[in-house]
Structures are given as structure tokens and as C-alpha cells.
Tab-separated table of C-alpha atoms in Angstrom:
chain	number	residue	atom	x	y	z
A	157	MET	CA	-0.158	0.220	0.253
A	158	ARG	CA	3.138	2.462	0.857
A	159	GLU	CA	4.760	1.299	-2.228
A	160	MET	CA	1.857	2.585	-4.282
A	161	ARG	CA	1.344	5.763	-2.441
A	162	ASP	CA	4.850	6.522	-3.647
A	163	THR	CA	3.979	6.101	-6.966
A	164	LYS	CA	2.380	9.002	-9.217
A	165	LEU	CA	-1.465	7.447	-9.355
A	166	GLY	CA	-4.191	9.485	-10.109
A	167	ARG	CA	-6.863	9.469	-7.162
A	168	ARG	CA	-9.723	7.474	-8.940
A	169	ARG	CA	-6.797	4.725	-10.152
A	170	TYR	CA	-5.526	4.389	-6.531
A	171	ARG	CA	-9.068	4.054	-5.110
A	172	ARG	CA	-9.797	1.260	-8.063
A	173	TRP	CA	-6.700	-0.568	-6.896
A	174	ALA	CA	-7.430	-0.545	-3.139
A	175	ASN	CA	-10.926	-1.882	-3.716
A	176	ASP	CA	-9.499	-4.449	-5.582
A	177	ASN	CA	-6.907	-5.334	-3.021
A	178	MET	CA	-9.213	-5.361	-0.373
A	179	LEU	CA	-11.689	-7.827	-2.253
A	180	ARG	CA	-8.700	-10.265	-2.827
A	181	GLU	CA	-7.537	-10.293	1.052
A	182	LEU	CA	-11.155	-10.737	2.159
A	183	ALA	CA	-12.198	-13.395	-0.138
A	184	PRO	CA	-11.704	-16.847	0.624
A	185	THR	CA	-9.189	-18.853	-2.088
A	186	LEU	CA	-11.939	-20.452	-4.847
A	187	THR	CA	-11.853	-23.755	-5.610
A	188	ALA	CA	-11.872	-25.090	-9.694
A	189	SER	CA	-15.269	-26.355	-9.440
A	190	GLU	CA	-16.295	-22.600	-7.458
A	191	ILE	CA	-14.202	-20.608	-10.187
A	192	GLY	CA	-15.978	-22.919	-13.264
A	193	ASN	CA	-19.460	-21.789	-11.404
A	194	LEU	CA	-19.049	-18.585	-11.467
A	195	PHE	CA	-18.402	-18.408	-15.422
A	196	ALA	CA	-21.163	-21.326	-15.916
A	197	PRO	CA	-24.102	-20.514	-13.557
A	198	PRO	CA	-27.679	-21.653	-13.856
A	199	PRO	CA	-29.548	-22.025	-16.377
A	200	TRP	CA	-26.169	-22.182	-18.778
A	201	GLY	CA	-24.061	-24.162	-16.690
A	202	ASP	CA	-24.585	-27.812	-15.132
A	203	LYS	CA	-27.541	-27.901	-12.788
A	204	SER	CA	-26.180	-29.177	-9.278
A	205	VAL	CA	-29.939	-29.171	-7.843
A	206	GLN	CA	-32.447	-31.006	-9.259
A	207	SER	CA	-36.236	-29.847	-9.111
A	208	PRO	CA	-38.969	-31.980	-7.689
A	209	LEU	CA	-40.719	-32.886	-11.050
A	210	GLU	CA	-36.852	-33.728	-12.539
A	211	THR	CA	-36.875	-36.263	-9.552
A	212	VAL	CA	-40.004	-37.574	-10.045
A	213	MET	CA	-39.278	-38.490	-13.227
A	214	VAL	CA	-36.123	-40.220	-12.987
A	215	SER	CA	-38.476	-43.267	-11.551
A	216	SER	CA	-40.644	-45.581	-13.683
A	217	ARG	CA	-42.454	-46.021	-10.696
A	218	ASP	CA	-42.903	-42.674	-9.783
A	219	MET	CA	-43.717	-41.514	-13.269
A	220	ALA	CA	-46.416	-43.689	-13.654
A	221	ILE	CA	-47.865	-42.477	-10.488
A	222	TRP	CA	-47.271	-38.900	-11.527
A	223	GLU	CA	-49.275	-40.054	-15.120
A	224	PRO	CA	-52.796	-39.799	-14.033
A	225	PHE	CA	-52.297	-36.276	-12.166
A	226	ARG	CA	-50.837	-34.811	-15.391
A	227	ASN	CA	-53.985	-36.189	-17.720
A	228	ASN	CA	-56.357	-34.718	-15.369
A	229	VAL	CA	-54.837	-31.141	-15.658
A	230	ASP	CA	-57.056	-28.723	-17.191
A	231	MET	CA	-56.448	-27.993	-20.542
A	232	ASP	CA	-58.840	-24.588	-20.799
A	233	LEU	CA	-57.447	-23.511	-17.312
A	234	GLN	CA	-53.642	-24.335	-18.015
A	235	ALA	CA	-53.940	-21.871	-21.471
A	236	LYS	CA	-55.625	-19.309	-19.386
A	237	VAL	CA	-52.402	-19.235	-17.118
A	238	LEU	CA	-49.900	-19.259	-20.056
A	239	HIS	CA	-51.825	-16.781	-21.843
A	240	GLN	CA	-51.581	-14.381	-18.485
A	241	GLY	CA	-47.474	-14.823	-18.597
A	242	VAL	CA	-46.989	-14.350	-22.397
A	243	PRO	CA	-46.335	-10.779	-23.392
A	244	ARG	CA	-48.830	-9.276	-25.660
A	245	LYS	CA	-46.207	-9.723	-29.230
A	246	ALA	CA	-45.734	-13.161	-27.989
A	247	VAL	CA	-49.585	-14.163	-27.572
A	248	GLY	CA	-50.048	-12.791	-31.512
A	249	GLU	CA	-47.526	-15.500	-32.099
A	250	LEU	CA	-48.718	-18.067	-30.127
A	251	GLY	CA	-52.253	-17.354	-31.641
A	252	MET	CA	-50.799	-18.280	-34.844
A	253	GLU	CA	-49.285	-20.935	-33.881
A	254	ARG	CA	-52.749	-22.644	-32.783
A	255	ARG	CA	-54.174	-21.654	-35.841
A	256	GLN	CA	-51.749	-24.229	-37.695
A	257	SER	CA	-53.106	-27.210	-35.486
A	258	PRO	CA	-57.160	-27.618	-36.216
A	259	ALA	CA	-57.507	-30.740	-34.484
A	260	MET	CA	-55.884	-29.184	-31.319
A	261	LYS	CA	-57.834	-26.160	-31.719
A	262	ALA	CA	-61.158	-28.214	-32.001
A	263	TRP	CA	-60.475	-30.309	-29.104
A	264	SER	CA	-60.212	-27.093	-26.957
A	265	GLY	CA	-64.000	-26.669	-27.637
A	266	VAL	CA	-64.781	-29.835	-26.229
A	267	GLU	CA	-66.265	-29.530	-22.622
A	268	ARG	CA	-64.060	-31.069	-19.949
A	269	ASN	CA	-66.296	-34.061	-19.109
A	270	MET	CA	-67.001	-34.816	-22.523
A	271	ARG	CA	-63.224	-34.959	-23.332
A	272	ALA	CA	-62.511	-37.456	-20.384
A	273	ALA	CA	-65.379	-39.696	-22.099
A	274	LEU	CA	-63.888	-39.477	-25.761
A	275	ARG	CA	-60.272	-40.206	-24.062
A	276	ARG	CA	-61.555	-43.257	-22.767
A	277	ASN	CA	-63.080	-44.433	-25.622
A	278	TYR	CA	-61.013	-43.520	-28.083
A	279	ALA	CA	-61.027	-47.273	-30.122
A	280	SER	CA	-64.998	-47.754	-29.372
A	281	ALA	CA	-66.887	-48.704	-32.363
A	282	PHE	CA	-69.860	-46.513	-31.856
A	283	LEU	CA	-67.725	-43.383	-31.809
A	284	MET	CA	-65.634	-44.561	-35.308
A	285	ASP	CA	-69.411	-45.317	-36.942
A	286	LEU	CA	-70.611	-41.940	-35.754
A	287	GLU	CA	-67.308	-40.255	-37.243
A	288	GLU	CA	-68.474	-41.711	-40.556
A	289	LYS	CA	-71.674	-40.012	-39.832
A	290	LEU	CA	-70.908	-36.977	-39.056
A	291	VAL	CA	-68.213	-36.154	-42.081
A	292	PRO	CA	-70.211	-36.801	-44.779
A	293	PHE	CA	-73.192	-35.147	-43.233
A	294	ILE	CA	-70.564	-31.736	-42.527
A	295	GLU	CA	-69.813	-32.382	-46.201
A	296	GLY	CA	-73.166	-33.031	-47.996
A	297	ASP	CA	-76.281	-30.529	-48.422
A	298	ASP	CA	-78.721	-31.669	-45.352
A	299	GLN	CA	-78.783	-29.208	-42.598
A	300	ASP	CA	-79.888	-31.497	-39.851
A	301	LEU	CA	-78.704	-35.180	-38.862
A	302	VAL	CA	-81.058	-37.087	-36.252
A	303	VAL	CA	-78.548	-39.840	-34.180
A	304	SER	CA	-80.216	-42.592	-32.009
A	305	ALA	CA	-78.292	-42.856	-28.913
A	306	VAL	CA	-80.054	-45.394	-26.255
A	307	SER	CA	-77.492	-45.124	-23.382
A	308	THR	CA	-76.398	-41.321	-21.443
A	309	TYR	CA	-73.140	-42.528	-22.003
A	310	ASP	CA	-73.638	-42.833	-26.043
A	311	ARG	CA	-75.509	-39.482	-26.048
A	312	LEU	CA	-72.519	-37.888	-23.832
A	313	LEU	CA	-70.001	-39.419	-26.743
A	314	VAL	CA	-72.572	-37.914	-29.628
A	315	HIS	CA	-72.387	-34.290	-27.905
A	316	GLY	CA	-68.635	-34.453	-27.502
A	317	SER	CA	-68.291	-35.614	-31.290
A	318	SER	CA	-70.182	-32.403	-32.295
A	319	GLN	CA	-68.381	-29.861	-30.480
A	320	PHE	CA	-65.191	-31.643	-32.115
A	321	HIS	CA	-66.682	-30.797	-35.613
A	322	GLY	CA	-68.191	-27.273	-34.759
A	323	LEU	CA	-71.930	-28.767	-34.939
A	324	LYS	CA	-74.654	-27.820	-32.308
A	325	SER	CA	-76.146	-30.749	-30.838
A	326	ILE	CA	-79.614	-31.264	-28.703
A	327	THR	CA	-81.495	-34.065	-27.221
A	328	LEU	CA	-84.666	-34.887	-28.268
A	329	GLN	CA	-87.484	-37.315	-27.487
A	330	VAL	CA	-89.264	-38.502	-30.519
A	331	PRO	CA	-91.961	-41.216	-31.077
A	332	VAL	CA	-91.381	-44.941	-31.938
A	333	ALA	CA	-92.863	-45.151	-35.359
A	334	ALA	CA	-94.312	-48.172	-35.126
A	335	THR	CA	-95.758	-47.993	-31.932
A	336	GLY	CA	-96.325	-44.233	-31.503
A	337	SER	CA	-97.089	-44.035	-27.670
A	338	GLU	CA	-93.138	-45.316	-26.917
A	339	MET	CA	-90.644	-42.599	-27.092
A	340	GLU	CA	-86.933	-43.009	-28.199
A	341	THR	CA	-84.020	-40.687	-27.125
A	342	CYS	CA	-82.375	-39.280	-30.219
A	343	ILE	CA	-80.108	-36.335	-30.681
A	344	LEU	CA	-80.538	-33.916	-33.296
A	345	ILE	CA	-77.629	-32.462	-34.715
A	346	LYS	CA	-77.308	-29.098	-36.539
A	347	LYS	CA	-74.922	-27.654	-38.952
A	348	THR	CA	-72.931	-24.166	-38.395
A	349	GLU	CA	-70.456	-21.846	-39.641
A	350	LYS	CA	-68.117	-23.627	-37.745
A	351	ALA	CA	-68.406	-27.110	-38.899
A	352	LEU	CA	-65.167	-28.742	-39.603
A	353	SER	CA	-65.050	-31.823	-42.044
A	354	ASN	CA	-61.261	-31.972	-42.137
A	355	VAL	CA	-60.521	-33.788	-38.768
A	356	ASN	CA	-60.761	-36.762	-37.476
A	357	LEU	CA	-61.940	-37.646	-33.797
A	358	PRO	CA	-60.621	-41.243	-33.654
A	359	GLN	CA	-57.365	-40.641	-34.718
A	360	PHE	CA	-56.949	-37.569	-32.958
A	361	LEU	CA	-57.757	-39.448	-29.968
A	362	LYS	CA	-55.644	-42.446	-30.508
A	363	LYS	CA	-52.570	-40.284	-31.417
A	364	LEU	CA	-53.174	-38.763	-27.689
A	365	LYS	CA	-53.228	-41.899	-26.074
A	366	GLU	CA	-49.895	-43.124	-27.677
A	367	LYS	CA	-48.339	-40.015	-26.476
A	368	ASP	CA	-49.600	-40.696	-23.364
A	369	ILE	CA	-48.132	-44.271	-23.284
A	370	ALA	CA	-45.025	-42.947	-24.579
A	371	ALA	CA	-44.817	-40.564	-21.703
A	372	ALA	CA	-45.315	-43.449	-19.111
A	373	ALA	CA	-42.739	-45.579	-20.919
């Protein structure tokens, strides 16, 4: 210090040298790993601590336990939360990306309970037969389509498929033609301006199922 005072240094240079010298004397000697961490902090360097989610996903057993919770996440609530955290400029870009996926956009328009029922019956013959009726109906000239649905669960699938294709569906009680006194439950499906025929619901549900299986493997 005394030698530095004897040399001809400006006040600013001397103060900078004094501060650097004091920091070197106060700081302990760093190891090689500590020096490396100074130049490679997370998220750019190696992560020394795993998050709780990463810890769970390492084990296949824990991953299988986590999978039902992941599937039960409400996509509407998730989209709302993500939308709130995205800047305004990025929101427009996100909207453009969603418009490039008509099937996912149609799926988001289906009510939550109907989405759950459709996912459980992605390979049912009733759903495939219904798809073969809806697509020609949308592409044809008819404005109304009547679908017979005996059980409550079948009616739920019909309403969910209608929402996926942008159609309007109403449950009706129709008299049986043979007797006239007995009533039969049917669903009246009406066309709308948003009707889509270029998306296939069973194929879309199959891809979702394959994605879930791959995530759990």
C-alpha cells in the first residue's frame, strides 16, 4: 500500500486498486469447481440441484403414479395461466401457432367432461361409426342429422363429437314409428358456420393415447 502511495497514481486509479486489493484479501481461495460455477451459472451451466418434478420423473414407478395427475390437468385453465404470463407480442405468435393445428383447436372447444369420456373410448366402434356419419353430413347439403343414442354415455359421446366438429347438438324425445306411444331418445345435430370435416376425432384421440403411453414408458 505504501509503495502504491509513493508512485504517481491518480486518485481514481488508486481507489480502484485499493478496492480490488481489499476484495482479494477478504475473499477466501476458490476451488476449481467454484471458479467454474462463476462462469457457468444455471441455467447455462450444469444444474447441481434437481427440481421436485425432475426427481419424480427419473423413476419409472414414480412416473406412472404422476401420469394420472398429468392427464387430469385442465387444458382450459392451463391455457389461461399461460396466456396471462405471455407478453402481448408473443400472444399473437401463440395464436398463429394454434391456428396451424385445427384438431387441437377443435379439441379445446369440447367441454371437459366430454373430453374425458372421449379419451376413454378412443377406440370404440360407436365412436368410429359416428365419425363416418358426421363427416359426410358436414360435407353434404343436409342441415339436420338425427342420431339414435340409447344410453346416457353414448349421448355424451355424440355431444362431444359434435362439439369437436363445430356442430350444434340437442337431445330430443322422438316417438317410435312402430307404436307411436313409446318415446325414443335421439340427438338432433345441426350444421353451423364453424363445422369442420377435415379433422378426424378417432385418429386424434389415438395420437393422444400413444403420446400418453410414450410419456409413461
